[in-house]
């Protein structure tokens, strides 16, 4: 289990938090949490809450508000224990 946690943290840290567009970052974080729920690293309820928050960030991103979208992504990651770089 410790190895899974370490691998997840390393994967989350391997890409700069604010690199790329907001849509790329949303897709990246969604991919990480999708993998984490499949491996049992996070509970389905946490996954669902994070997915909802990322969908809200997606709305801001599509509206052209990159700063708001990035802030929403970062706050979601912090709130649920995922490291944020940047």
Coordinates of N, CA and C in Angstrom, one line a residue:
X1 N 0.8 -1.2 0.0 CA 0.0 0.0 0.0 C 0.9 1.3 0.0
X2 N 1.9 1.2 0.8 CA 2.8 2.4 0.8 C 3.4 2.7 -0.6
X3 N 3.7 1.6 -1.3 CA 4.3 1.7 -2.6 C 3.3 2.4 -3.6
X4 N 2.0 2.0 -3.4 CA 1.0 2.7 -4.2 C 0.8 4.2 -3.9
X5 N 0.9 4.5 -2.7 CA 0.8 5.9 -2.3 C 2.0 6.7 -2.8
X6 N 3.2 6.1 -2.7 CA 4.4 6.8 -3.2 C 4.3 7.0 -4.7
X7 N 3.8 5.9 -5.4 CA 3.7 6.0 -6.8 C 2.7 7.1 -7.2
X8 N 1.6 7.2 -6.6 CA 0.6 8.2 -6.9 C 1.2 9.6 -6.6
X9 N 1.9 9.8 -5.5 CA 2.4 11.1 -5.2 C 3.5 11.5 -6.2
X10 N 4.3 10.5 -6.6 CA 5.4 10.8 -7.6 C 4.7 11.2 -8.9
X11 N 3.7 10.5 -9.3 CA 3.0 10.8 -10.6 C 2.4 12.1 -10.5
X12 N 1.8 12.5 -9.4 CA 1.1 13.8 -9.3 C 2.2 14.9 -9.3
X13 N 3.3 14.6 -8.8 CA 4.4 15.7 -8.7 C 5.2 15.8 -10.0
X14 N 5.1 14.8 -10.9 CA 6.0 14.7 -12.0 C 5.6 15.8 -13.1
X15 N 4.4 16.3 -13.1 CA 4.0 17.3 -14.1 C 3.8 18.6 -13.3
X16 N 4.4 19.7 -13.7 CA 4.1 21.0 -13.1 C 2.7 21.3 -13.0
X17 N 2.2 21.7 -11.9 CA 0.8 21.9 -11.6 C 0.2 22.9 -12.6
X18 N 0.9 24.0 -12.9 CA 0.3 25.0 -13.7 C 0.7 25.0 -15.2
X19 N 1.4 23.9 -15.6 CA 1.8 23.8 -17.0 C 0.7 23.5 -17.9
X20 N 0.7 24.0 -19.1 CA -0.3 23.7 -20.1 C -1.6 24.5 -19.8
X21 N -2.5 24.2 -20.7 CA -3.8 24.9 -20.6 C -4.6 24.3 -19.4
X22 N -5.7 25.0 -19.0 CA -6.5 24.5 -18.0 C -7.2 23.1 -18.4
X23 N -7.5 23.0 -19.7 CA -8.2 21.8 -20.1 C -7.2 20.6 -20.0
X24 N -5.9 20.8 -20.3 CA -4.9 19.8 -20.2 C -4.7 19.4 -18.7
X25 N -4.7 20.3 -17.9 CA -4.5 20.1 -16.4 C -5.8 19.3 -15.9
X26 N -7.0 19.7 -16.3 CA -8.2 19.0 -15.8 C -8.1 17.6 -16.2
X27 N -7.8 17.3 -17.5 CA -7.7 16.0 -18.0 C -6.6 15.2 -17.3
X28 N -5.5 15.8 -17.0 CA -4.4 15.1 -16.2 C -4.9 14.7 -14.8
X29 N -5.5 15.7 -14.1 CA -5.9 15.4 -12.7 C -7.0 14.3 -12.7
X30 N -8.0 14.4 -13.7 CA -9.0 13.5 -13.8 C -8.5 12.1 -14.1
X31 N -7.5 12.0 -14.9 CA -6.8 10.7 -15.2 C -6.2 10.1 -13.9
X32 N -5.5 10.9 -13.1 CA -4.9 10.5 -11.9 C -6.0 9.9 -10.9
X33 N -7.1 10.7 -10.7 CA -8.1 10.2 -9.8 C -8.8 9.0 -10.3
X34 N -9.0 8.9 -11.6 CA -9.6 7.7 -12.2 C -8.8 6.5 -11.9
X35 N -7.5 6.6 -12.0 CA -6.6 5.5 -11.7 C -6.6 5.2 -10.2
X36 N -6.6 6.3 -9.4 CA -6.6 6.1 -7.9 C -7.9 5.4 -7.4
X37 N -9.0 5.7 -8.0 CA -10.2 5.0 -7.5 C -10.2 3.6 -8.0
X38 N -9.7 3.3 -9.1 CA -9.6 1.9 -9.6 C -8.7 1.0 -8.7
X39 N -7.6 1.6 -8.2 CA -6.7 0.9 -7.4 C -7.1 0.9 -5.9
X40 N -8.1 1.7 -5.5 CA -8.5 1.8 -4.2 C -7.8 2.8 -3.3
X41 N -7.0 3.6 -4.0 CA -6.2 4.7 -3.3 C -7.2 5.7 -2.7
X42 N -8.3 6.0 -3.5 CA -9.3 7.0 -3.0 C -10.6 6.3 -3.0
X43 N -11.5 6.7 -2.2 CA -12.9 6.2 -2.1 C -13.7 6.8 -3.3
X44 N -14.7 6.1 -3.7 CA -15.6 6.5 -4.8 C -16.2 7.9 -4.5
X45 N -16.6 8.1 -3.2 CA -17.2 9.4 -2.9 C -16.2 10.5 -3.1
X46 N -15.0 10.3 -2.7 CA -13.9 11.4 -3.0 C -13.7 11.6 -4.5
X47 N -13.7 10.5 -5.2 CA -13.5 10.6 -6.7 C -14.7 11.4 -7.3
X48 N -15.9 11.1 -6.8 CA -17.1 11.8 -7.4 C -17.0 13.3 -7.0
X49 N -16.6 13.6 -5.8 CA -16.6 15.0 -5.4 C -15.5 15.7 -6.2
X50 N -14.4 15.1 -6.4 CA -13.3 15.7 -7.1 C -13.7 15.9 -8.6
X51 N -14.4 14.9 -9.1 CA -14.8 15.0 -10.5 C -15.8 16.1 -10.7
X52 N -16.7 16.3 -9.7 CA -17.6 17.4 -9.8 C -16.9 18.8 -9.8
X53 N -15.9 18.9 -8.9 CA -15.1 20.1 -8.8 C -14.3 20.3 -10.1
X54 N -13.8 19.3 -10.7 CA -13.1 19.4 -12.0 C -14.0 19.8 -13.1
X55 N -15.3 19.3 -13.0 CA -16.3 19.7 -14.0 C -16.6 21.2 -13.9
X56 N -16.6 21.7 -12.7 CA -16.8 23.2 -12.5 C -15.7 24.0 -13.0
X57 N -14.5 23.4 -12.8 CA -13.3 24.1 -13.4 C -13.3 24.1 -14.9
X58 N -13.9 23.0 -15.5 CA -14.0 22.9 -16.9 C -15.0 23.9 -17.5
X59 N -16.0 24.3 -16.7 CA -16.9 25.3 -17.2 C -16.2 26.7 -17.2
X60 N -15.4 26.9 -16.2 CA -14.6 28.2 -16.2 C -13.6 28.2 -17.3
X61 N -13.0 27.0 -17.5 CA -12.0 26.9 -18.6 C -12.6 27.2 -20.0
X62 N -13.7 26.6 -20.2 CA -14.4 26.7 -21.5 C -14.9 28.2 -21.7
X63 N -15.1 28.9 -20.6 CA -15.6 30.3 -20.7 C -14.3 31.2 -20.9
X64 N -13.1 30.6 -20.9 CA -11.9 31.4 -21.1 C -11.3 32.0 -19.9
X65 N -11.8 31.6 -18.7 CA -11.3 32.1 -17.5 C -10.2 31.1 -16.9
X66 N -9.1 31.1 -17.5 CA -8.0 30.2 -17.2 C -7.6 30.3 -15.7
X67 N -7.5 31.5 -15.2 CA -7.1 31.8 -13.8 C -8.0 31.1 -12.8
X68 N -9.3 31.3 -13.1 CA -10.3 30.7 -12.2 C -10.3 29.2 -12.2
X69 N -10.2 28.7 -13.5 CA -10.1 27.2 -13.6 C -8.9 26.7 -12.9
X70 N -7.7 27.3 -13.1 CA -6.5 26.8 -12.4 C -6.7 26.9 -10.9
X71 N -7.3 27.9 -10.4 CA -7.5 28.1 -8.9 C -8.4 27.0 -8.4
X72 N -9.5 26.7 -9.2 CA -10.4 25.6 -8.8 C -9.7 24.2 -8.8
X73 N -8.9 24.0 -9.7 CA -8.2 22.7 -9.8 C -7.2 22.6 -8.6
X74 N -6.5 23.7 -8.3 CA -5.5 23.7 -7.2 C -6.3 23.5 -5.9
X75 N -7.4 24.1 -5.7 CA -8.1 24.0 -4.4 C -8.7 22.6 -4.3
X76 N -9.1 22.0 -5.4 CA -9.6 20.6 -5.3 C -8.5 19.7 -4.9
X77 N -7.3 19.8 -5.5 CA -6.2 19.0 -5.2 C -5.8 19.1 -3.7
X78 N -5.7 20.3 -3.2 CA -5.3 20.6 -1.8 C -6.3 20.0 -0.9
X79 N -7.6 20.2 -1.2 CA -8.7 19.8 -0.3 C -8.7 18.3 -0.1
X80 N -8.3 17.6 -1.2 CA -8.3 16.1 -1.1 C -7.0 15.4 -1.0
X81 N -5.9 16.2 -0.7 CA -4.6 15.7 -0.3 C -3.7 15.4 -1.5
X82 N -4.0 16.0 -2.6 CA -3.1 15.8 -3.8 C -2.1 17.0 -3.9
X83 N -0.9 16.7 -4.1 CA 0.1 17.8 -4.1 C -0.1 18.8 -5.2
X84 N 0.2 20.0 -5.0 CA 0.1 21.0 -6.0 C 1.4 21.7 -6.1
X85 N 2.0 21.8 -7.3 CA 3.2 22.5 -7.5 C 3.0 23.8 -8.2
X86 N 3.9 24.7 -8.0 CA 3.7 25.9 -8.7 C 3.6 27.2 -8.0

